PDB file of C-alpha atoms in Angstrom:
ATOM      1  CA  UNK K   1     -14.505 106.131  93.683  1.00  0.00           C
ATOM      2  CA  UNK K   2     -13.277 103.843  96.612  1.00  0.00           C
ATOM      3  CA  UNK K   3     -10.468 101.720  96.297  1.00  0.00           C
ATOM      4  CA  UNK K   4     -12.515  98.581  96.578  1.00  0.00           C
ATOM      5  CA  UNK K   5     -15.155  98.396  94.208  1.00  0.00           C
ATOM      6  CA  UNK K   6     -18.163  95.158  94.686  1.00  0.00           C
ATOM      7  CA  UNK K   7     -19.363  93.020  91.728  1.00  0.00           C
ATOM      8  CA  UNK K   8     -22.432  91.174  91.821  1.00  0.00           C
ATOM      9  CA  UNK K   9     -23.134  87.939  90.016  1.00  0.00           C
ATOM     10  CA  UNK K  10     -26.619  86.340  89.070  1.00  0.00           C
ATOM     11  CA  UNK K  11     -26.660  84.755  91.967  1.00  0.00           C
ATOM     12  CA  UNK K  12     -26.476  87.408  94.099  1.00  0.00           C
ATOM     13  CA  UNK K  13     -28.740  89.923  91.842  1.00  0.00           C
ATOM     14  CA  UNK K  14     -31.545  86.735  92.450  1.00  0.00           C
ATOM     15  CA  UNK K  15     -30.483  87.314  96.265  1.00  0.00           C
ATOM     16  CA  UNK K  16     -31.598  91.568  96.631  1.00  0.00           C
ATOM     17  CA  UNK K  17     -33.926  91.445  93.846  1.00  0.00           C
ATOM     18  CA  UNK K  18     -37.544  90.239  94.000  1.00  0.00           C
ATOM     19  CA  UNK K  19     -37.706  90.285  90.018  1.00  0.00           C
ATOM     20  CA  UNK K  20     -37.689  86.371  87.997  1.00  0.00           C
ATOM     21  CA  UNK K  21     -38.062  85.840  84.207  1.00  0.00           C
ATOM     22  CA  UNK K  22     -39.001  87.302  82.010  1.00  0.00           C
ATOM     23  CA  UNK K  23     -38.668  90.568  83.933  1.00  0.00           C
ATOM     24  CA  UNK K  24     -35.239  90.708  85.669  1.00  0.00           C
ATOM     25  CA  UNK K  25     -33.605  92.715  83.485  1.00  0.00           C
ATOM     26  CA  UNK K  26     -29.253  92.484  84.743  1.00  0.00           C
ATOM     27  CA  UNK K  27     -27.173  89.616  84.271  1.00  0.00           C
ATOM     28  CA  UNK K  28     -24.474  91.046  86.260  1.00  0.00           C
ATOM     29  CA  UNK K  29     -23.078  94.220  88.141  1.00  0.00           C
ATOM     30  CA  UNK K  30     -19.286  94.695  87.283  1.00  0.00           C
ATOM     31  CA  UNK K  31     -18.492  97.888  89.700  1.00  0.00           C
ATOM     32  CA  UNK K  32     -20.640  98.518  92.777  1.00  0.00           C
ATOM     33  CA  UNK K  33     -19.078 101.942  94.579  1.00  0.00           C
ATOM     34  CA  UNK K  34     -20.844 101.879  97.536  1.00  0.00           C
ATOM     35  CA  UNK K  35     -24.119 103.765  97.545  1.00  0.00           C
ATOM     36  CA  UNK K  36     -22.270 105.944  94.527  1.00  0.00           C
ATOM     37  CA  UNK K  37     -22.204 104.247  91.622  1.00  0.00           C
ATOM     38  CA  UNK K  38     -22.936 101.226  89.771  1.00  0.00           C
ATOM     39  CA  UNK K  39     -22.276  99.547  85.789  1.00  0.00           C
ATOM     40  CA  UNK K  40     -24.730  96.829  85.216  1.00  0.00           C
ATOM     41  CA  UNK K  41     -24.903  94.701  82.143  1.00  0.00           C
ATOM     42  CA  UNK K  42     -27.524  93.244  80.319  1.00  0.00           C
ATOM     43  CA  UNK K  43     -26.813  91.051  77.190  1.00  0.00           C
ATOM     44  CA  UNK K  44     -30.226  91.040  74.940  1.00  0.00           C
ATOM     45  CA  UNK K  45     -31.057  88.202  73.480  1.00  0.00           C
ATOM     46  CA  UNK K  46     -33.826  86.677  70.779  1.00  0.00           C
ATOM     47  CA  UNK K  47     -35.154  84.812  72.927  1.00  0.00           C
ATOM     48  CA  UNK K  48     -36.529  87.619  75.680  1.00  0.00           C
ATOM     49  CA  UNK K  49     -40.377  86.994  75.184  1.00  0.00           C
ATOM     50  CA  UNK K  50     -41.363  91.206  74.180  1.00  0.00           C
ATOM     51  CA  UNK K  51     -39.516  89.871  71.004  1.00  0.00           C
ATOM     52  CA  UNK K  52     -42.355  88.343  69.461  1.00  0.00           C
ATOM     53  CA  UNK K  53     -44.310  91.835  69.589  1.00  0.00           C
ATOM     54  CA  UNK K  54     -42.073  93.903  69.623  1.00  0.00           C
ATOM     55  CA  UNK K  55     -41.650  94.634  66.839  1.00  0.00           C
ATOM     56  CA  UNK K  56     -42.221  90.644  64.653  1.00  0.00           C
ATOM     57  CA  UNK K  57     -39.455  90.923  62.135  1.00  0.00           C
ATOM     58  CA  UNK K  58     -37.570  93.513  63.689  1.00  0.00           C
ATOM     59  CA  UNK K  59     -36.824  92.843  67.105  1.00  0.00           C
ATOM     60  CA  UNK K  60     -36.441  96.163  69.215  1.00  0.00           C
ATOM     61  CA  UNK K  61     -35.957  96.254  73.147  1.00  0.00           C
ATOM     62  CA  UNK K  62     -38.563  98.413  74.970  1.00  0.00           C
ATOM     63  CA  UNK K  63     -37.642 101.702  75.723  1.00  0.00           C
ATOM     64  CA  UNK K  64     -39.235 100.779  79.037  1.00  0.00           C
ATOM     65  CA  UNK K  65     -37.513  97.777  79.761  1.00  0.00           C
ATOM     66  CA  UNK K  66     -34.411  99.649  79.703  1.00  0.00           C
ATOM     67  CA  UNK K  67     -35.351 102.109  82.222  1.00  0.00           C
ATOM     68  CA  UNK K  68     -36.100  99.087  84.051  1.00  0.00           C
ATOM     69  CA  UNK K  69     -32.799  97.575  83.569  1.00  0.00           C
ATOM     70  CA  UNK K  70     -31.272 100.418  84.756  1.00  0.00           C
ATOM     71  CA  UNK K  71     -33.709 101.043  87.693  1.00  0.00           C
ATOM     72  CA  UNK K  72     -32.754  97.376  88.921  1.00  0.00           C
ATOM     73  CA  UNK K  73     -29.224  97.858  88.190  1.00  0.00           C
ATOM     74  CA  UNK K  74     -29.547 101.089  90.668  1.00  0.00           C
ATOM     75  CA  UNK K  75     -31.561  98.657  93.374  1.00  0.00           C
ATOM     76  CA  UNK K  76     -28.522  95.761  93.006  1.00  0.00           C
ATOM     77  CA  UNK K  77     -26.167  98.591  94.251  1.00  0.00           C
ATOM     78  CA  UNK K  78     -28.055 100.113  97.023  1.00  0.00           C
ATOM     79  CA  UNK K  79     -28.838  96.049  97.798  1.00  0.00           C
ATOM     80  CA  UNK K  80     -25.183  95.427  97.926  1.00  0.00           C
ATOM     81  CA  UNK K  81     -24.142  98.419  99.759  1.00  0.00           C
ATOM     82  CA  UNK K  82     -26.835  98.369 102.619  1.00  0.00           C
ATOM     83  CA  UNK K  83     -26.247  94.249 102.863  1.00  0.00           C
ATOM     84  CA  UNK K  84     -30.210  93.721 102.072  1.00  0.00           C
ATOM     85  CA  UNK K  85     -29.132  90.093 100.674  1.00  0.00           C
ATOM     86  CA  UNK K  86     -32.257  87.931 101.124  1.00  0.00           C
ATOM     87  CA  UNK K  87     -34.185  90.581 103.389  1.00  0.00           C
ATOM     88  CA  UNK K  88     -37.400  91.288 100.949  1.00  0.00           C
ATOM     89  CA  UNK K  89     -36.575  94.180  99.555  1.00  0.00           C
ATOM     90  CA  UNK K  90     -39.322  95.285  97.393  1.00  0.00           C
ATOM     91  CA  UNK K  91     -38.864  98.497  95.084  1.00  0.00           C
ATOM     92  CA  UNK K  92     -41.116 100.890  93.191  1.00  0.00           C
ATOM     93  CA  UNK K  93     -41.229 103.573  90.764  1.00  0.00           C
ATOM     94  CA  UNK K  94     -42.484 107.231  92.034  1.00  0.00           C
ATOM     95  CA  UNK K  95     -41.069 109.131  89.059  1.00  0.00           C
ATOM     96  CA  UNK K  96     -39.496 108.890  85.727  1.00  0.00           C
ATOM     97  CA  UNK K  97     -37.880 112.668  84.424  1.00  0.00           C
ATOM     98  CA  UNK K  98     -36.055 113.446  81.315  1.00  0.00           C
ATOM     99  CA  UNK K  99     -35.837 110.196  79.820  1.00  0.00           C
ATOM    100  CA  UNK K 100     -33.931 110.124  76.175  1.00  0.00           C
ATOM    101  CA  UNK K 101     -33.685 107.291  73.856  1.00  0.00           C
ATOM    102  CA  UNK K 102     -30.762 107.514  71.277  1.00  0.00           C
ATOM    103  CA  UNK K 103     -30.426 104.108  69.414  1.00  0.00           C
ATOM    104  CA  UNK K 104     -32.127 101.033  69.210  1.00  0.00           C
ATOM    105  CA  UNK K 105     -31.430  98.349  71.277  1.00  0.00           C
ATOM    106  CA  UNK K 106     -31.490  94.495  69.793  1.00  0.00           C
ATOM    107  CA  UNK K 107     -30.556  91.214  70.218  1.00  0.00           C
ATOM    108  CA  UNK K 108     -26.881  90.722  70.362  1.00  0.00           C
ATOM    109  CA  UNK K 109     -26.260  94.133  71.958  1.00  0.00           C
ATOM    110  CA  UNK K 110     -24.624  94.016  75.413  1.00  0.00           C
ATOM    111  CA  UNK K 111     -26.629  96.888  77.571  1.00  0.00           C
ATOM    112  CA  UNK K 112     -24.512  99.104  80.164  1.00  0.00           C
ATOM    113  CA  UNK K 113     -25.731 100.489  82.142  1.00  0.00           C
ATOM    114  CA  UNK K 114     -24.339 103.111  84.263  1.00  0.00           C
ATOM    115  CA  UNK K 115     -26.196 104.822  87.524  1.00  0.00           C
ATOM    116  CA  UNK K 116     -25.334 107.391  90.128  1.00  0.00           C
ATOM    117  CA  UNK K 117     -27.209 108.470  93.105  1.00  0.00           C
ATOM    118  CA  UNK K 118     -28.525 111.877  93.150  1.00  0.00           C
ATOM    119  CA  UNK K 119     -30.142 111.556  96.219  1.00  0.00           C
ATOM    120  CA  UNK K 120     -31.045 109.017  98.868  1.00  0.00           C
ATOM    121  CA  UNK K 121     -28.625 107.686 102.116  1.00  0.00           C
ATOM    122  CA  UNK K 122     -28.692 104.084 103.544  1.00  0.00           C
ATOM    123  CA  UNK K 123     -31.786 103.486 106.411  1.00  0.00           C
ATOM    124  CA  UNK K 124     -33.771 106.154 103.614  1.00  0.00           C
ATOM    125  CA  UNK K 125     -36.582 105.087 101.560  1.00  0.00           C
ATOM    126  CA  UNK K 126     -36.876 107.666  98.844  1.00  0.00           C
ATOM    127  CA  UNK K 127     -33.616 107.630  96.080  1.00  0.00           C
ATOM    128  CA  UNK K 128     -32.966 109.424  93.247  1.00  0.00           C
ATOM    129  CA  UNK K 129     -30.775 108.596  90.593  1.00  0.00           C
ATOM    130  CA  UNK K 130     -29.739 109.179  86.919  1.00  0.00           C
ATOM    131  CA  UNK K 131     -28.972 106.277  84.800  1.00  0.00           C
ATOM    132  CA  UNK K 132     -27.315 105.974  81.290  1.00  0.00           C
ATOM    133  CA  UNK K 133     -27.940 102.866  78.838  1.00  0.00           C
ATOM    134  CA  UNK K 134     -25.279 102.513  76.130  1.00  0.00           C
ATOM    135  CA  UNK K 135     -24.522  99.889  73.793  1.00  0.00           C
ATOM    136  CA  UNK K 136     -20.402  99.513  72.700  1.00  0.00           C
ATOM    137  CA  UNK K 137     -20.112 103.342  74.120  1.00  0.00           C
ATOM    138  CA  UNK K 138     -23.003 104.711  72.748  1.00  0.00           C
ATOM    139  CA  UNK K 139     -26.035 106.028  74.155  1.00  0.00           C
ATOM    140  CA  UNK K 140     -28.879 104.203  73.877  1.00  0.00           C
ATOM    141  CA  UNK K 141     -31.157 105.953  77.112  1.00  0.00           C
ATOM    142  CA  UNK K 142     -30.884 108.141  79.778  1.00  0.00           C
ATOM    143  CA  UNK K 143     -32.876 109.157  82.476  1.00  0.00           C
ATOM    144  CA  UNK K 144     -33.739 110.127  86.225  1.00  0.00           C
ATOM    145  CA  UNK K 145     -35.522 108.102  88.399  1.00  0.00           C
ATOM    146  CA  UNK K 146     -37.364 108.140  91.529  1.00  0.00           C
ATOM    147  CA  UNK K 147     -37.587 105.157  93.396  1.00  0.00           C
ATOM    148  CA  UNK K 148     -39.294 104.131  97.272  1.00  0.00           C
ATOM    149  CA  UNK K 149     -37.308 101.379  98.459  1.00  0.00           C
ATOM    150  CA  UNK K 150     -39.672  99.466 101.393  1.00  0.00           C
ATOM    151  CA  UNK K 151     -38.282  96.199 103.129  1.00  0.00           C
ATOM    152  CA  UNK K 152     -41.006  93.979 104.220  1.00  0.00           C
ATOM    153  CA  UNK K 153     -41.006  93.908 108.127  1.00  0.00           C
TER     154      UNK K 153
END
């Protein structure tokens, strides 16, 4: 870990991110270590509209929209590293491996989630990383992830 770790605020996540309600998934980013490692938080709430389906009665975050949470949390960092602030940086999915789920995620938790890069350098286009989703410590989701990252010319 470098001395000097980032943060990234709302604002900022609204700045790298091409994502807007209901689908951006990360409040914040508390510790950005370069193109290393990044915590990201997420605090569910009732009012996040896959509540009303999911499950009516007994409201239950996605197992998806975690992955997602941590998959943007994972694009904030590279974002903030590579100083892609307002440059168009689109991202997508190419693979999704060993994803878990552990415990149920509802409204009132506070998501972490924690991300490493497996594989990917800055001016590359194909990362890997694994990503861990835990509510007050404990594990909620884990998985790998494959992502392209493509900035609009």
């Amino acid at each position: 870990m470098t001395d000097t770790l980032q943060r990234a605020d709302i604002q900022l996540i609204q700045r790298i991110l091409p994502h807007r309600y209901p689908f951006l998934l990360v409040d914040r980013v508390e510790e950005i270590d370069g193109t290393a490692r990044a915590l990201g938080i997420k605090n569910v709430t009732m009012n996040e509209p896959h509540f009303q389906g999911h499950f009516p009665g007994t409201p239950i975050m996605p197992g998806v929209t975690i992955v997602e949470a941590m998959a943007q949390t994972a694009a904030v960092m590279v974002g903030v590293a590579m100083d892609l602030a307002d440059k168009d940086l689109l991202i997508y999915f190419m693979a999704i491996d060993g994803c878990k789920f552990r415990r149920k995620v509802v409204p009132g938790d506070v998501l972490q989630m924690d991300v490493r890069t497996l594989r990917g350098k800055p001016g590359g286009k194909i990362w890997k990383f694994e990503g861990k989703a835990t509510v007050d410590g404990e594990m909620a989701a884990e998985a790998q992830f494959t992502a392209m990252m493509d900035l609009e010319a």
